[in-house]
Coordinates of C-alpha atoms and ligand atoms in Angstrom, one line a residue:
M1 CA 0.0 0.0 0.0
D2 CA 1.4 3.4 -1.1
E3 CA 0.8 5.6 1.9
N4 CA 1.6 8.8 0.0
L5 CA -1.0 8.0 -2.7
P6 CA -3.8 10.2 -1.2
V7 CA -1.3 13.2 -0.9
R8 CA -0.2 12.8 -4.5
Q9 CA -3.9 12.5 -5.7
A10 CA -4.7 15.7 -3.8
Q11 CA -1.7 17.5 -5.3
S12 CA -2.7 16.3 -8.7
E13 CA -6.3 17.5 -8.3
M14 CA -5.0 20.9 -7.3
E15 CA -2.5 21.0 -10.1
K16 CA -5.2 20.2 -12.7
I17 CA -7.3 23.1 -11.5
V18 CA -4.4 25.5 -11.3
A19 CA -3.3 24.5 -14.9
L20 CA -6.8 24.7 -16.3
S21 CA -7.3 28.1 -14.6
K22 CA -4.2 29.5 -16.3
R23 CA -4.8 27.7 -19.6
R24 CA -8.4 28.8 -20.1
G25 CA -8.2 32.2 -18.4
F26 CA -9.9 31.7 -15.1
I27 CA -7.1 32.7 -12.7
Y28 CA -3.5 33.9 -13.3
P29 CA -0.8 34.6 -10.8
G30 CA -0.8 38.3 -9.9
S31 CA 1.9 40.5 -11.6
E32 CA 3.3 37.3 -13.3
I33 CA 5.6 39.0 -15.8
Y34 CA 7.6 40.5 -12.9
G35 CA 7.9 37.3 -11.0
G36 CA 4.5 37.6 -9.3
L37 CA 3.5 39.0 -5.9
T38 CA 2.9 36.4 -3.2
G39 CA -0.7 36.0 -2.2
T40 CA -2.2 37.9 -5.1
W41 CA -4.2 36.6 -8.1
D42 CA -5.6 38.1 -11.2
Y43 CA -8.9 36.8 -12.7
G44 CA -9.0 36.3 -16.4
P45 CA -12.0 36.6 -18.7
L46 CA -13.6 33.3 -17.6
G47 CA -12.7 33.7 -13.9
T48 CA -14.1 37.2 -13.9
E49 CA -17.4 35.9 -15.3
L50 CA -17.5 33.1 -12.7
K51 CA -16.8 35.5 -9.8
N52 CA -19.4 38.0 -11.1
N53 CA -22.0 35.2 -11.3
I54 CA -21.3 34.1 -7.8
K55 CA -21.7 37.7 -6.6
K56 CA -24.8 38.2 -8.6
E57 CA -26.4 35.0 -7.2
W58 CA -25.5 36.0 -3.7
W59 CA -26.9 39.5 -4.1
R60 CA -30.1 38.1 -5.6
S61 CA -30.6 35.7 -2.7
I62 CA -29.5 38.0 0.1
V63 CA -30.6 41.5 -1.0
Q64 CA -32.9 41.5 -4.1
N65 CA -35.2 38.7 -3.1
R66 CA -35.7 39.8 0.5
D67 CA -37.6 42.7 2.1
D68 CA -35.5 42.7 5.3
V69 CA -32.0 43.3 3.8
V70 CA -30.5 46.3 2.1
G71 CA -27.2 46.5 0.3
I72 CA -24.3 49.0 0.6
D73 CA -20.9 49.5 -0.8
A74 CA -18.6 51.2 1.7
A75 CA -15.0 52.5 1.2
I76 CA -12.0 50.3 1.4
M77 CA -10.0 53.0 3.2
M78 CA -11.5 54.0 6.5
N79 CA -10.6 56.4 9.3
P80 CA -8.0 54.4 11.4
I81 CA -10.1 55.0 14.5
V82 CA -12.5 52.4 13.1
W83 CA -9.9 49.7 13.5
E84 CA -8.9 50.8 16.9
K85 CA -12.6 50.7 18.1
S86 CA -13.3 47.5 16.3
G87 CA -10.5 45.7 18.2
H88 CA -8.5 44.9 15.0
V89 CA -5.5 46.9 16.0
S90 CA -5.0 45.1 19.2
A91 CA -6.5 41.7 18.5
F92 CA -6.6 40.9 14.8
S93 CA -3.5 38.7 14.8
D94 CA -2.2 35.2 14.2
P95 CA 0.5 33.4 16.2
L96 CA 3.7 33.5 14.2
I97 CA 6.7 31.2 14.6
E98 CA 9.9 31.1 12.7
C99 CA 12.0 28.1 11.7
K100 CA 15.5 28.7 13.2
I101 CA 17.2 26.8 10.3
C102 CA 15.8 28.6 7.2
H103 CA 13.9 31.5 8.8
Q104 CA 10.7 30.7 7.1
R105 CA 7.7 31.9 9.0
F106 CA 4.5 29.9 9.8
R107 CA 1.3 30.2 11.7
A108 CA 1.7 28.3 15.0
D109 CA -1.9 27.1 14.8
K110 CA -1.5 25.4 11.4
K111 CA -0.1 22.1 12.7
E112 CA -0.1 20.3 9.4
E113 CA 1.9 23.0 7.6
I114 CA 4.4 22.9 10.5
L115 CA 4.8 19.1 10.3
S116 CA 5.2 19.3 6.6
H117 CA 7.9 21.9 6.9
E118 CA 9.8 19.9 9.5
K119 CA 10.0 17.0 7.0
T120 CA 12.0 19.3 4.6
H121 CA 15.0 19.5 7.0
K122 CA 17.3 16.6 7.8
E123 CA 18.0 17.9 11.3
K124 CA 15.4 18.5 14.0
T125 CA 13.7 21.8 13.4
Q126 CA 13.9 24.4 16.2
W127 CA 11.2 27.0 16.3
T128 CA 11.0 30.5 17.9
E129 CA 8.4 31.1 20.6
P130 CA 5.0 32.2 19.0
R131 CA 4.4 35.9 18.9
K132 CA 1.3 37.8 17.8
F133 CA 1.5 39.1 14.2
N134 CA -1.1 41.7 13.3
L135 CA -2.8 41.0 9.9
L136 CA -3.9 44.5 9.0
V137 CA -2.3 45.9 5.9
K138 CA -0.9 49.4 6.3
T139 CA -0.8 52.1 3.7
Y140 CA -0.3 55.8 3.5
L141 CA -2.5 58.6 2.2
G142 CA -1.7 62.2 1.4
T143 CA 0.5 64.2 -1.0
I144 CA 3.1 65.7 1.4
E145 CA 5.7 63.1 2.6
E146 CA 5.9 64.4 6.2
D147 CA 2.1 64.7 6.5
K148 CA 1.2 61.4 5.1
Q149 CA -1.6 59.7 7.1
E150 CA -1.0 56.1 8.0
L151 CA -4.1 53.9 7.6
F152 CA -5.2 50.3 7.1
L153 CA -6.8 48.7 4.1
R154 CA -9.9 47.0 5.5
G155 CA -9.2 43.6 7.1
E156 CA -12.9 42.7 6.8
I157 CA -15.6 44.5 4.8
T158 CA -17.8 44.3 7.9
Q159 CA -16.9 47.5 9.6
G160 CA -18.4 49.5 6.7
A161 CA -21.8 48.1 7.6
F162 CA -21.4 49.0 11.3
V163 CA -20.2 52.6 10.8
N164 CA -23.1 53.2 8.4
F165 CA -25.7 51.6 10.7
E166 CA -27.4 54.9 11.7
N167 CA -27.2 56.2 8.1
V168 CA -29.0 53.1 6.9
V169 CA -31.7 53.2 9.6
S170 CA -32.4 56.9 9.0
S171 CA -32.3 56.8 5.2
T172 CA -34.3 53.6 4.6
R173 CA -37.4 52.0 6.1
V174 CA -35.7 49.1 7.7
K175 CA -36.8 47.9 11.2
I176 CA -35.2 45.4 13.4
P177 CA -34.7 42.6 12.5
F178 CA -33.0 43.6 9.3
G179 CA -29.7 43.2 7.5
I180 CA -27.1 45.1 5.6
G181 CA -25.5 43.1 2.8
Q182 CA -22.2 44.0 1.1
I183 CA -19.6 42.6 -1.3
G184 CA -16.1 43.9 -1.6
K185 CA -12.3 43.5 -1.3
A186 CA -10.5 42.9 2.0
F187 CA -6.8 42.7 2.7
R188 CA -4.8 40.7 5.2
N189 CA -1.1 40.3 5.7
E190 CA -1.3 36.5 5.8
I191 CA 1.8 34.8 7.2
T192 CA 1.5 31.9 4.8
P193 CA -0.6 32.5 1.7
G194 CA -1.1 29.3 -0.1
N195 CA -3.3 26.5 -1.6
F196 CA -3.7 28.6 -4.8
T197 CA -6.3 31.4 -4.1
Y198 CA -7.4 29.8 -0.8
R199 CA -5.3 32.0 1.4
S200 CA -4.6 35.2 -0.3
R201 CA -3.5 38.7 0.9
E202 CA -6.1 40.4 -1.3
F203 CA -9.5 38.8 -1.6
E204 CA -13.2 39.4 -1.8
Q205 CA -15.9 38.9 0.8
M206 CA -19.7 38.7 0.5
E207 CA -21.2 39.5 3.9
L208 CA -24.5 40.0 5.6
E209 CA -24.7 41.8 9.0
F210 CA -28.2 40.9 10.4
F211 CA -29.3 43.1 13.3
V212 CA -31.6 41.4 15.9
R213 CA -33.0 42.1 19.3
P214 CA -30.3 41.8 22.0
E215 CA -31.6 38.5 23.5
D216 CA -30.1 35.1 23.3
T217 CA -33.3 33.5 22.1
D218 CA -33.6 35.9 19.2
A219 CA -30.0 35.7 18.3
N220 CA -29.9 31.8 18.5
K221 CA -33.0 31.6 16.3
W222 CA -31.5 33.8 13.6
F223 CA -28.1 32.1 13.9
E224 CA -29.7 28.7 13.1
Y225 CA -31.8 30.3 10.3
W226 CA -28.8 31.9 8.6
K227 CA -26.8 28.7 8.9
R228 CA -29.5 26.8 7.0
E229 CA -30.0 29.5 4.4
R230 CA -26.3 29.7 3.6
L231 CA -25.7 26.0 3.4
D232 CA -28.8 25.6 1.2
W233 CA -27.5 28.4 -1.1
Y234 CA -24.3 26.5 -1.9
K235 CA -26.3 23.3 -2.5
S236 CA -28.8 25.1 -4.7
L237 CA -25.9 26.1 -6.9
G238 CA -24.8 22.5 -7.3
M239 CA -22.1 22.0 -4.7
N240 CA -21.9 18.4 -3.7
P241 CA -23.7 18.1 -0.3
D242 CA -21.3 15.3 0.7
K243 CA -18.4 17.7 0.6
L244 CA -20.1 20.3 2.8
R245 CA -20.3 20.4 6.6
F246 CA -20.4 22.8 9.5
R247 CA -17.7 23.1 12.1
K248 CA -18.2 24.8 15.4
H249 CA -15.3 27.0 16.6
E250 CA -13.7 26.0 19.9
D251 CA -13.6 28.7 22.6
T252 CA -9.9 29.2 22.0
E253 CA -10.1 29.9 18.2
R254 CA -13.1 32.3 18.0
A255 CA -12.4 35.8 16.7
H256 CA -12.2 38.6 19.2
Y257 CA -15.7 39.8 18.3
A258 CA -17.6 36.5 18.2
K259 CA -19.8 35.1 21.0
S260 CA -20.2 31.9 18.9
A261 CA -19.1 30.9 15.4
E262 CA -19.6 28.0 13.0
D263 CA -17.8 27.6 9.7
I264 CA -19.1 26.1 6.5
E265 CA -16.3 23.8 5.3
Y266 CA -15.7 22.2 1.9
E267 CA -13.7 18.9 1.6
A268 CA -10.9 20.3 -0.6
P269 CA -8.0 18.2 -1.9
F270 CA -6.0 19.8 1.0
G271 CA -8.6 18.8 3.6
W272 CA -11.8 20.2 5.1
S273 CA -11.5 24.0 4.7
E274 CA -13.5 27.0 5.8
F275 CA -15.0 29.2 3.2
E276 CA -17.9 30.9 5.1
G277 CA -18.3 31.8 8.7
I278 CA -21.6 32.3 10.5
H279 CA -20.9 34.4 13.6
N280 CA -22.9 35.7 16.5
R281 CA -21.1 39.0 17.1
G282 CA -23.5 40.0 19.9
D283 CA -23.4 43.8 20.5
Y284 CA -19.6 43.9 20.3
D285 CA -19.3 46.1 17.2
L286 CA -22.2 48.6 17.6
K287 CA -21.2 49.1 21.3
A288 CA -17.5 49.6 20.3
H289 CA -18.6 52.4 17.9
G290 CA -21.1 53.8 20.4
L291 CA -24.1 53.1 18.2
G292 CA -27.6 52.1 19.1
Y293 CA -31.2 51.7 18.0
T294 CA -34.5 53.2 19.0
D295 CA -37.6 51.1 18.3
E296 CA -41.1 52.3 17.4
D297 CA -42.1 52.5 21.1
G298 CA -39.1 54.6 21.9
G299 CA -37.2 51.7 23.5
K300 CA -33.5 52.1 23.2
F301 CA -31.1 49.2 22.9
V302 CA -27.9 48.0 21.2
P303 CA -28.9 45.3 18.6
W304 CA -27.0 42.1 18.3
V305 CA -25.5 40.9 15.0
I306 CA -25.7 37.6 13.3
E307 CA -23.1 37.6 10.5
T308 CA -22.7 35.4 7.4
S309 CA -19.2 36.1 6.0
G310 CA -18.3 34.2 2.8
G311 CA -15.3 34.4 0.6
V312 CA -15.9 35.0 -3.1
D313 CA -12.5 33.7 -4.1
R314 CA -12.8 30.6 -1.9
S315 CA -16.3 29.9 -3.2
A316 CA -15.0 30.3 -6.8
L317 CA -12.1 27.8 -6.1
F318 CA -14.5 25.3 -4.5
F319 CA -17.1 25.6 -7.2
L320 CA -14.3 24.9 -9.7
L321 CA -12.9 22.0 -7.8
D322 CA -16.4 20.6 -7.3
A323 CA -17.3 21.0 -11.0
Y324 CA -14.1 19.4 -12.4
K325 CA -14.9 16.2 -14.2
E326 CA -12.9 13.9 -16.5
D327 CA -13.6 10.5 -18.1
G328 CA -10.5 9.8 -20.1
K329 CA -12.1 11.3 -23.3
R330 CA -12.8 14.8 -22.1
V331 CA -12.5 17.2 -19.3
W332 CA -15.6 19.3 -18.3
L333 CA -16.7 21.7 -15.7
S334 CA -20.2 20.9 -14.6
L335 CA -20.7 24.4 -13.2
H336 CA -24.3 25.3 -12.4
P337 CA -25.5 27.1 -15.6
R338 CA -26.1 30.3 -13.7
L339 CA -22.5 30.3 -12.5
A340 CA -21.0 29.2 -15.9
P341 CA -18.9 32.0 -17.5
F342 CA -20.5 31.5 -20.9
K343 CA -24.1 30.1 -21.1
V344 CA -24.1 29.3 -24.8
A345 CA -21.6 28.8 -27.6
V346 CA -22.7 29.1 -31.2
F347 CA -20.9 27.3 -34.1
P348 CA -21.4 26.8 -37.8
L349 CA -20.9 23.0 -38.4
L350 CA -18.2 23.9 -41.0
G351 CA -16.0 27.0 -40.7
N352 CA -15.8 27.4 -44.5
K353 CA -19.5 27.4 -45.6
K354 CA -20.8 30.9 -45.9
E355 CA -24.5 30.0 -45.6
L356 CA -23.8 28.1 -42.3
I357 CA -21.6 30.9 -41.0
D358 CA -24.1 33.7 -41.8
K359 CA -27.0 31.8 -40.2
A360 CA -24.9 31.0 -37.1
R361 CA -23.6 34.5 -36.8
K362 CA -27.2 35.8 -36.9
I363 CA -28.2 33.5 -34.0
Y364 CA -25.1 34.6 -32.1
D365 CA -25.9 38.2 -32.6
E366 CA -29.5 37.6 -31.4
L367 CA -28.5 35.6 -28.3
K368 CA -25.6 37.8 -27.2
P369 CA -27.6 40.6 -25.6
H370 CA -29.4 38.1 -23.5
F371 CA -26.7 35.6 -22.4
M372 CA -22.9 35.5 -22.3
T373 CA -22.4 33.8 -25.7
A374 CA -19.3 32.4 -27.3
W375 CA -18.5 32.1 -30.9
D376 CA -16.2 29.5 -32.4
D377 CA -15.6 28.5 -36.1
R378 CA -12.1 27.1 -35.8
G379 CA -11.1 23.5 -36.3
N380 CA -13.6 20.6 -36.2
I381 CA -16.8 20.5 -34.2
G382 CA -15.5 17.9 -31.8
K383 CA -12.6 20.1 -30.7
R384 CA -15.0 23.0 -30.3
Y385 CA -17.2 21.0 -28.0
L386 CA -14.1 19.9 -25.9
S387 CA -13.0 23.5 -25.6
Q388 CA -16.4 24.6 -24.4
D389 CA -16.6 21.7 -22.0
E390 CA -13.4 22.8 -20.3
A391 CA -14.8 26.3 -20.0
G392 CA -18.0 25.0 -18.4
T393 CA -20.3 26.2 -21.1
P394 CA -23.6 24.3 -20.5
W395 CA -25.0 24.5 -24.1
C396 CA -23.5 24.5 -27.6
V397 CA -25.7 25.5 -30.6
T398 CA -24.6 24.1 -33.9
V399 CA -26.0 25.3 -37.2
D400 CA -25.9 22.5 -39.8
F401 CA -27.4 21.9 -43.2
Q402 CA -30.7 20.8 -41.8
S403 CA -30.9 24.3 -40.1
L404 CA -31.0 25.9 -43.6
D405 CA -34.1 23.8 -44.5
D406 CA -36.2 23.6 -41.3
G407 CA -35.0 26.5 -39.1
T408 CA -33.8 24.2 -36.3
V409 CA -30.4 23.7 -34.7
T410 CA -28.8 21.2 -32.4
V411 CA -28.3 22.1 -28.8
R412 CA -25.7 19.9 -27.1
N413 CA -25.7 19.4 -23.3
R414 CA -22.3 19.7 -21.7
D415 CA -22.9 17.2 -18.9
N416 CA -24.1 14.2 -20.9
A417 CA -23.0 15.3 -24.4
E418 CA -26.6 14.6 -25.6
Q419 CA -28.1 16.7 -28.4
E420 CA -31.6 17.8 -29.2
R421 CA -33.1 19.9 -32.0
V422 CA -34.6 23.2 -31.1
K423 CA -36.3 25.8 -33.3
I424 CA -34.1 28.8 -33.8
D425 CA -37.0 31.1 -32.9
E426 CA -37.3 29.3 -29.5
L427 CA -33.7 29.4 -28.5
E428 CA -34.0 32.5 -26.3
P429 CA -37.0 31.3 -24.2
Y430 CA -35.4 27.7 -24.2
F431 CA -32.2 29.0 -22.5
K432 CA -34.1 31.4 -20.2
S433 CA -36.2 28.6 -18.9
K434 CA -33.2 26.4 -18.4
L435 CA -31.4 29.1 -16.5
A436 CA -34.4 29.6 -14.2
E437 CA -34.4 26.0 -13.1
Ligands
GAP501 N1 -16.3 39.6 9.0 C1 -16.0 38.3 9.5 C2 -14.8 37.8 8.8 O1 -14.1 38.5 8.1 P1 -13.4 35.6 8.6 O2 -13.7 34.2 9.0 O3 -12.1 36.2 9.0 O4 -14.6 36.5 9.1 C3 -14.7 35.4 6.4 O5 -13.5 35.7 7.0 C4 -14.4 34.7 5.0 O6 -13.5 35.5 4.3 C5 -13.7 33.3 5.1 O7 -14.6 32.3 5.4 C6 -13.1 33.2 3.8 O8 -14.0 32.7 2.8 C7 -12.7 34.7 3.4 N2 -11.3 34.9 3.8 C8 -10.7 35.2 4.9 N3 -9.4 35.3 4.8 C9 -9.1 35.0 3.5 C10 -7.9 34.9 2.8 N4 -6.7 35.2 3.4 N5 -7.9 34.6 1.5 C11 -9.1 34.3 0.9 N6 -10.3 34.4 1.5 C12 -10.3 34.7 2.9

């Protein structure tokens, strides 16, 4: 029995996704032509579509479809007092240790990474004592060197919702219980970025801060409600339920603001890994900023917050890993159609027959305003299907000689490679109804 087999299989699964991401334009290493910048990634044309689709679906389910949540978009740069009050300046840190042989730095709480590093040295590794390493990324603002103001890029997008709490209450009709939803970039000086985009220094979060009455019963009810909602959302977009689970945080690992916390984890090739946190933040943040709420009867209180904090990049990575399929003949991404970068690809059966090209081009032009639509007339039809399969395009429309006679085309399904004939006039409602499923 080869005991290293599972490790090698996991590595190879990751290598396949990393290679496909680069080859097809999902994700590239950041600043690659200058040797890269550790912990940063650039999304290519397909990756940008995938990420936008994840964000669109999140916004639809959390903000658009609900009466009790409003959306905001707060600034990345905030007055530094925000981060002092929020506790991030004093408490947003990871325990850092350094290998005394090679001076590489690690997180003391990541036991597997430490063990794996120890195997790289022949002699026994000596470690420095753990010390707290603050994760906030510093930057400077201002035009005069001596007067430059030091500030932080936001370490979580969350604080933008809290500092605008009173603005939202006074400018909208929300009443407790209600939520503020937001999507945006966050920055962390991670000690060990790694596992592709999983742990980056610049990443995107999609978060809901849901304000409830300051009582355990209310908070616990909403905590359970939001746990269910968020897990169901990932399942509804096709993520394999067997690879999803909750993990409750131990008392020792909870963030400084959390009364209780549970992570949604995915079984990645590198092990069960968090990609969304559900937190009961109690009244920690609003109290820290000196904010409160007055209800219709004049009662004053500081609301509690149930937070759902998901990573757009981690979701994108796990949707990709989950969708990756191969059967020896082809590789395909079985992404949910609403997440797929392109919904439809249109081809003329032959790339050198004007009648077929003209007809296909007309269909392409008609579909393009409604769906992300790809065009391909290179090589043979089989190669074009394979290329779209790898990009995760759920449907390929082919215009053949029969199309010229009876006004129908073939629509090929990415997942089972089956084809059906559909009338050209009915293509738009056909795809719209498929996307609504
Ligand atoms: N507002 C709460 C908060 O920020 P968190 O557990 O620190 O909580 C929430 O982060 C989510 O943000 C994580 O579940 C993950 O998806 C994403 N995230 C955090 N750090 C990340 C990193 N270094 N790289 C990529 N995503 C990250």
